[in-house]
mmCIF file of C-alpha atoms in Angstrom:
data_model
loop_
_atom_site.group_PDB
_atom_site.id
_atom_site.type_symbol
_atom_site.label_atom_id
_atom_site.label_comp_id
_atom_site.label_asym_id
_atom_site.label_seq_id
_atom_site.Cartn_x
_atom_site.Cartn_y
_atom_site.Cartn_z
ATOM 1 C CA MET A 26 162.813 197.950 44.975
ATOM 2 C CA SER A 27 162.581 200.302 41.865
ATOM 3 C CA GLU A 28 166.073 199.594 39.303
ATOM 4 C CA HIS A 29 165.085 202.544 38.104
ATOM 5 C CA PHE A 30 167.932 205.746 38.900
ATOM 6 C CA HIS A 31 169.928 207.861 38.247
ATOM 7 C CA VAL A 32 173.717 208.733 40.562
ATOM 8 C CA LEU A 33 174.859 212.482 39.938
ATOM 9 C CA ILE A 34 178.593 212.910 41.205
ATOM 10 C CA PRO A 35 179.318 216.614 42.174
ATOM 11 C CA ALA A 36 182.918 217.411 42.093
ATOM 12 C CA ARG A 37 184.453 220.827 42.328
ATOM 13 C CA LEU A 38 188.438 221.312 42.536
ATOM 14 C CA GLY A 39 188.170 224.617 44.927
ATOM 15 C CA SER A 40 188.348 222.467 48.359
ATOM 16 C CA THR A 41 190.166 224.585 51.167
ATOM 17 C CA ARG A 42 191.775 221.914 52.487
ATOM 18 C CA LEU A 43 192.696 219.525 49.934
ATOM 19 C CA PRO A 44 192.985 221.648 46.209
ATOM 20 C CA ASP A 45 192.659 219.919 43.244
ATOM 21 C CA LYS A 46 190.844 216.964 45.472
ATOM 22 C CA PRO A 47 188.924 215.173 42.673
ATOM 23 C CA LEU A 48 192.181 214.704 40.563
ATOM 24 C CA ALA A 49 194.179 213.134 43.299
ATOM 25 C CA ASP A 50 195.685 209.892 42.237
ATOM 26 C CA LEU A 51 194.375 206.341 43.938
ATOM 27 C CA GLY A 52 196.251 204.039 41.843
ATOM 28 C CA GLY A 53 196.519 205.108 38.958
ATOM 29 C CA ARG A 54 192.972 206.922 38.302
ATOM 30 C CA PRO A 55 191.997 210.250 39.585
ATOM 31 C CA MET A 56 189.556 210.182 42.735
ATOM 32 C CA VAL A 57 186.484 211.195 40.611
ATOM 33 C CA VAL A 58 187.003 208.112 38.503
ATOM 34 C CA ARG A 59 187.144 205.817 41.125
ATOM 35 C CA VAL A 60 183.871 207.627 42.304
ATOM 36 C CA LEU A 61 182.254 206.970 39.047
ATOM 37 C CA GLU A 62 183.487 203.375 38.829
ATOM 38 C CA ARG A 63 181.834 202.618 42.555
ATOM 39 C CA ALA A 64 178.347 204.317 40.678
ATOM 40 C CA LEU A 65 178.829 202.163 37.634
ATOM 41 C CA SER A 66 179.174 199.138 39.530
ATOM 42 C CA ALA A 67 175.331 200.011 41.389
ATOM 43 C CA GLY A 68 173.764 199.155 38.580
ATOM 44 C CA ALA A 69 172.044 202.514 37.705
ATOM 45 C CA ALA A 70 170.444 203.922 34.841
ATOM 46 C CA SER A 71 172.878 207.010 34.122
ATOM 47 C CA VAL A 72 175.690 208.252 36.241
ATOM 48 C CA HIS A 73 176.999 211.891 35.441
ATOM 49 C CA VAL A 74 179.228 213.977 36.778
ATOM 50 C CA ALA A 75 178.335 217.312 37.604
ATOM 51 C CA THR A 76 181.414 220.052 38.156
ATOM 52 C CA ASP A 77 182.310 222.876 36.745
ATOM 53 C CA SER A 78 185.830 222.462 35.906
ATOM 54 C CA GLN A 79 186.758 221.416 32.527
ATOM 55 C CA ARG A 80 190.215 219.667 33.946
ATOM 56 C CA VAL A 81 187.439 217.241 36.014
ATOM 57 C CA ALA A 82 185.521 216.982 33.328
ATOM 58 C CA GLN A 83 187.972 215.800 30.539
ATOM 59 C CA ALA A 84 189.383 213.335 33.403
ATOM 60 C CA VAL A 85 186.014 212.197 33.221
ATOM 61 C CA LEU A 86 185.451 211.746 29.892
ATOM 62 C CA ALA A 87 189.001 209.725 28.919
ATOM 63 C CA ALA A 88 187.052 207.512 31.407
ATOM 64 C CA SER A 89 184.539 207.436 28.915
ATOM 65 C CA GLY A 90 182.421 208.607 31.673
ATOM 66 C CA GLN A 91 179.590 211.292 31.060
ATOM 67 C CA VAL A 92 180.059 214.512 32.802
ATOM 68 C CA ILE A 93 177.678 217.434 32.971
ATOM 69 C CA MET A 94 179.302 221.148 32.846
ATOM 70 C CA THR A 95 177.598 223.401 36.007
ATOM 71 C CA ARG A 96 178.004 226.395 37.132
ATOM 72 C CA SER A 97 180.843 227.605 39.356
ATOM 73 C CA ASP A 98 178.883 229.958 41.423
ATOM 74 C CA HIS A 99 176.661 226.607 43.684
ATOM 75 C CA ALA A 100 176.880 227.367 47.326
ATOM 76 C CA SER A 101 176.219 223.459 47.799
ATOM 77 C CA GLY A 102 176.840 220.206 45.941
ATOM 78 C CA THR A 103 172.510 220.257 46.214
ATOM 79 C CA ASP A 104 172.503 223.241 44.199
ATOM 80 C CA ARG A 105 174.622 222.133 41.703
ATOM 81 C CA LEU A 106 172.532 218.896 41.465
ATOM 82 C CA VAL A 107 169.520 220.828 41.157
ATOM 83 C CA GLU A 108 171.159 222.537 37.965
ATOM 84 C CA ALA A 109 171.973 219.239 36.822
ATOM 85 C CA VAL A 110 168.757 217.959 36.695
ATOM 86 C CA GLU A 111 166.992 220.466 35.042
ATOM 87 C CA SER A 112 169.893 219.901 32.630
ATOM 88 C CA LEU A 113 169.534 216.332 31.917
ATOM 89 C CA GLY A 114 165.557 216.576 31.823
ATOM 90 C CA PHE A 115 164.918 213.564 34.259
ATOM 91 C CA ASP A 116 161.368 212.819 34.978
ATOM 92 C CA SER A 117 160.061 214.483 38.516
ATOM 93 C CA ASP A 118 158.845 210.945 39.658
ATOM 94 C CA ASP A 119 162.819 210.329 39.044
ATOM 95 C CA VAL A 120 165.131 209.070 41.803
ATOM 96 C CA ILE A 121 169.098 210.685 42.046
ATOM 97 C CA VAL A 122 171.373 209.422 44.021
ATOM 98 C CA ASN A 123 173.768 212.291 45.100
ATOM 99 C CA LEU A 124 177.419 210.532 45.648
ATOM 100 C CA GLN A 125 179.614 212.623 46.904
ATOM 101 C CA GLY A 126 183.275 212.889 44.405
ATOM 102 C CA ASP A 127 185.652 212.237 47.778
ATOM 103 C CA GLU A 128 183.899 208.820 48.659
ATOM 104 C CA PRO A 129 185.729 206.198 46.553
ATOM 105 C CA LEU A 130 185.072 203.597 48.870
ATOM 106 C CA MET A 131 181.462 203.745 48.828
ATOM 107 C CA PRO A 132 180.033 200.714 48.574
ATOM 108 C CA ALA A 133 177.648 199.628 45.752
ATOM 109 C CA SER A 134 175.397 198.265 48.071
ATOM 110 C CA ALA A 135 174.787 201.231 50.021
ATOM 111 C CA ILE A 136 173.792 203.087 46.190
ATOM 112 C CA ARG A 137 171.313 200.607 45.875
ATOM 113 C CA ARG A 138 170.033 200.288 49.440
ATOM 114 C CA VAL A 139 169.763 204.643 49.822
ATOM 115 C CA VAL A 140 167.205 204.085 46.848
ATOM 116 C CA GLU A 141 165.352 201.625 48.117
ATOM 117 C CA VAL A 142 164.788 203.538 51.151
ATOM 118 C CA LEU A 143 163.594 206.551 49.341
ATOM 119 C CA THR A 144 161.339 204.064 47.274
ATOM 120 C CA SER A 145 159.885 201.925 50.042
ATOM 121 C CA ASP A 146 158.723 205.516 52.089
ATOM 122 C CA PRO A 147 156.064 207.180 50.030
ATOM 123 C CA ALA A 148 155.745 210.374 51.987
ATOM 124 C CA ALA A 149 159.486 211.175 52.221
ATOM 125 C CA ASN A 150 160.830 213.667 50.019
ATOM 126 C CA MET A 151 164.590 212.580 50.253
ATOM 127 C CA ALA A 152 166.746 208.866 52.252
ATOM 128 C CA THR A 153 169.654 209.158 53.668
ATOM 129 C CA LEU A 154 171.533 205.800 55.553
ATOM 130 C CA TYR A 155 172.677 205.620 58.880
ATOM 131 C CA GLU A 156 175.540 203.079 60.577
ATOM 132 C CA PRO A 157 176.436 202.784 64.389
ATOM 133 C CA VAL A 158 178.477 204.897 66.448
ATOM 134 C CA ILE A 159 181.334 202.862 67.515
ATOM 135 C CA SER A 160 183.203 204.265 70.406
ATOM 136 C CA LYS A 161 182.815 207.391 72.918
ATOM 137 C CA ALA A 162 185.151 209.485 70.869
ATOM 138 C CA GLN A 163 183.270 208.851 67.384
ATOM 139 C CA TRP A 164 179.979 210.212 69.566
ATOM 140 C CA GLN A 165 181.785 213.090 70.861
ATOM 141 C CA ASP A 166 183.751 213.857 67.462
ATOM 142 C CA PRO A 167 182.465 217.320 66.106
ATOM 143 C CA ASN A 168 183.346 215.858 62.286
ATOM 144 C CA VAL A 169 180.885 212.395 62.877
ATOM 145 C CA VAL A 170 177.482 214.087 62.312
ATOM 146 C CA LYS A 171 174.864 212.168 64.679
ATOM 147 C CA LEU A 172 171.648 210.768 63.430
ATOM 148 C CA VAL A 173 168.181 210.492 65.842
ATOM 149 C CA LEU A 174 164.594 208.848 64.636
ATOM 150 C CA ASP A 175 161.556 207.944 64.938
ATOM 151 C CA ALA A 176 159.445 205.620 65.109
ATOM 152 C CA LYS A 177 159.369 205.273 61.496
ATOM 153 C CA SER A 178 162.939 205.776 61.057
ATOM 154 C CA ARG A 179 162.246 208.862 59.434
ATOM 155 C CA ALA A 180 165.021 212.046 61.156
ATOM 156 C CA LEU A 181 164.653 213.928 63.953
ATOM 157 C CA TYR A 182 167.595 215.754 63.780
ATOM 158 C CA PHE A 183 171.131 215.609 62.570
ATOM 159 C CA SER A 184 173.796 217.597 64.875
ATOM 160 C CA ARG A 185 177.890 217.618 65.604
ATOM 161 C CA ALA A 186 177.089 217.282 69.199
ATOM 162 C CA PRO A 187 177.302 213.684 71.070
ATOM 163 C CA ILE A 188 173.161 212.908 70.135
ATOM 164 C CA PRO A 189 171.216 210.857 72.165
ATOM 165 C CA TRP A 190 172.508 212.295 75.592
ATOM 166 C CA PRO A 191 172.112 209.509 78.624
ATOM 167 C CA ARG A 192 171.062 211.749 81.083
ATOM 168 C CA GLY A 193 172.525 210.592 84.260
ATOM 169 C CA SER A 194 174.198 207.773 83.093
ATOM 170 C CA ALA A 195 177.490 207.394 80.828
ATOM 171 C CA TYR A 196 177.818 206.596 77.183
ATOM 172 C CA GLN A 197 176.452 203.263 76.168
ATOM 173 C CA SER A 198 177.668 201.498 72.011
ATOM 174 C CA GLY A 199 174.967 201.029 69.990
ATOM 175 C CA ASP A 200 173.221 204.016 71.757
ATOM 176 C CA ALA A 201 173.984 206.364 68.868
ATOM 177 C CA LEU A 202 173.838 206.378 64.791
ATOM 178 C CA ARG A 203 176.228 207.940 62.683
ATOM 179 C CA HIS A 204 174.924 209.487 59.860
ATOM 180 C CA VAL A 205 176.787 208.646 56.456
ATOM 181 C CA GLY A 206 176.829 211.361 53.729
ATOM 182 C CA LEU A 207 174.716 209.648 50.947
ATOM 183 C CA TYR A 208 171.271 211.038 50.025
ATOM 184 C CA ALA A 209 168.809 209.897 47.522
ATOM 185 C CA TYR A 210 166.434 212.531 46.308
ATOM 186 C CA ARG A 211 162.842 212.257 44.341
ATOM 187 C CA VAL A 212 163.658 214.709 41.520
ATOM 188 C CA SER A 213 159.959 216.964 41.693
ATOM 189 C CA ALA A 214 161.945 216.918 46.057
ATOM 190 C CA LEU A 215 165.111 218.563 44.503
ATOM 191 C CA ARG A 216 163.556 220.949 42.099
ATOM 192 C CA ASN A 217 161.913 221.929 45.347
ATOM 193 C CA TRP A 218 165.389 223.337 47.170
ATOM 194 C CA PRO A 219 165.873 226.338 45.836
ATOM 195 C CA GLU A 220 162.855 227.490 47.446
ATOM 196 C CA LEU A 221 163.666 225.869 51.094
ATOM 197 C CA PRO A 222 164.463 229.249 53.288
ATOM 198 C CA PRO A 223 168.010 229.421 55.038
ATOM 199 C CA SER A 224 167.702 227.655 58.159
ATOM 200 C CA GLN A 225 169.472 229.133 61.480
ATOM 201 C CA LEU A 226 169.877 225.020 62.450
ATOM 202 C CA GLU A 227 172.045 224.680 59.539
ATOM 203 C CA ARG A 228 174.262 227.812 59.961
ATOM 204 C CA LEU A 229 175.187 226.547 63.410
ATOM 205 C CA GLU A 230 175.649 222.946 62.683
ATOM 206 C CA SER A 231 176.748 223.833 59.465
ATOM 207 C CA LEU A 232 174.683 221.043 58.213
ATOM 208 C CA GLU A 233 172.461 221.465 54.884
ATOM 209 C CA GLN A 234 170.097 218.585 55.534
ATOM 210 C CA LEU A 235 168.885 220.948 58.663
ATOM 211 C CA ARG A 236 167.363 222.904 56.168
ATOM 212 C CA ALA A 237 165.367 220.180 54.758
ATOM 213 C CA LEU A 238 164.438 218.834 58.424
ATOM 214 C CA SER A 239 163.534 222.615 59.113
ATOM 215 C CA ALA A 240 161.041 223.515 56.041
ATOM 216 C CA GLY A 241 159.011 219.994 57.158
ATOM 217 C CA TRP A 242 160.752 217.867 54.385
ATOM 218 C CA THR A 243 160.541 214.621 55.518
ATOM 219 C CA VAL A 244 163.959 211.983 55.809
ATOM 220 C CA ALA A 245 163.606 208.595 55.105
ATOM 221 C CA CYS A 246 166.333 206.787 57.097
ATOM 222 C CA GLY A 247 168.118 203.506 56.594
ATOM 223 C CA ALA A 248 170.699 201.151 57.840
ATOM 224 C CA ALA A 249 174.157 200.819 55.647
ATOM 225 C CA PRO A 250 173.688 197.327 54.376
ATOM 226 C CA ASP A 251 177.725 197.346 54.169
ATOM 227 C CA PRO A 252 180.270 199.322 56.828
ATOM 228 C CA ILE A 253 180.566 202.499 55.074
ATOM 229 C CA PRO A 254 184.538 203.893 54.783
ATOM 230 C CA ALA A 255 185.084 207.288 56.002
ATOM 231 C CA GLY A 256 185.442 209.871 52.895
ATOM 232 C CA ILE A 257 188.244 211.797 51.675
ATOM 233 C CA ASP A 258 188.449 215.523 53.798
ATOM 234 C CA THR A 259 192.370 215.695 54.556
ATOM 235 C CA ALA A 260 195.935 215.053 53.525
ATOM 236 C CA ASP A 261 195.935 212.536 55.593
ATOM 237 C CA ASP A 262 192.607 210.389 54.452
ATOM 238 C CA LEU A 263 194.008 210.541 51.474
ATOM 239 C CA GLU A 264 197.679 208.659 51.682
ATOM 240 C CA ARG A 265 195.376 206.422 54.196
ATOM 241 C CA ILE A 266 192.768 205.227 51.193
ATOM 242 C CA LYS A 267 196.112 205.876 48.589
ATOM 243 C CA LYS A 268 197.663 202.725 50.674
ATOM 244 C CA ILE A 269 194.250 200.731 50.080
ATOM 245 C CA TYR A 270 194.423 201.138 46.549
ATOM 246 C CA LEU A 271 198.148 200.184 46.421
ATOM 247 C CA GLN A 272 197.496 197.315 48.331
ATOM 248 C CA ALA A 273 194.645 196.094 46.792
ATOM 249 C CA MET A 274 196.758 196.780 43.152
ATOM 250 C CA GLY A 275 199.560 194.196 44.875
ATOM 251 C CA GLU A 276 197.356 191.677 45.336
ATOM 252 C CA ARG A 277 196.759 191.220 42.183
#
């Protein structure tokens, strides 16, 4: 695996479900700083938080992290990364990992793994990870994104629907995969992202990665090397992960 990769963490305050989410306290530190710590532990050549918020920037700088300020009108985290990549002047063949700012428990091994998946497939524009779907309820949950692969472990489709559908039989554990929202891109691919046309499938499923598939991009996929806890989308998620940090602090 190429050890030379960079991590960008898009973070904005304007979450409708959980306002000020990047600054939520987790064991005495803001969430965005906890995510930064995970990225740093993976051995990246550089780690930057990409944000349009001075409050987020101040929290990161106070923790000795690096910040790249971006515009406030981006439609998605990927668009924010494109601006950050240009501002930072990365080379076209550099590898960028997009680590979401609400994934404070992302294993460092997963960050390294998604880089390995990308660099092992020269034809791939981007890479991502997956885990087995563990229950019928998870398979049917529209908040759990499912993934189907081709014979080369490249993405055929992502969906909120329960796929693949076992016609004529019941759901069987192990037949479906859960997509993990961790991505690696070649800088050359990221620079082309703004030219991709919006996708009807992307709009229908509300899944940004379908824009890449619709445009003919190759998305390499690999199994997550360690279990990946769910990120923080709601107040209940936040309370659950707060308890994990409090428990860890109490065991020291």
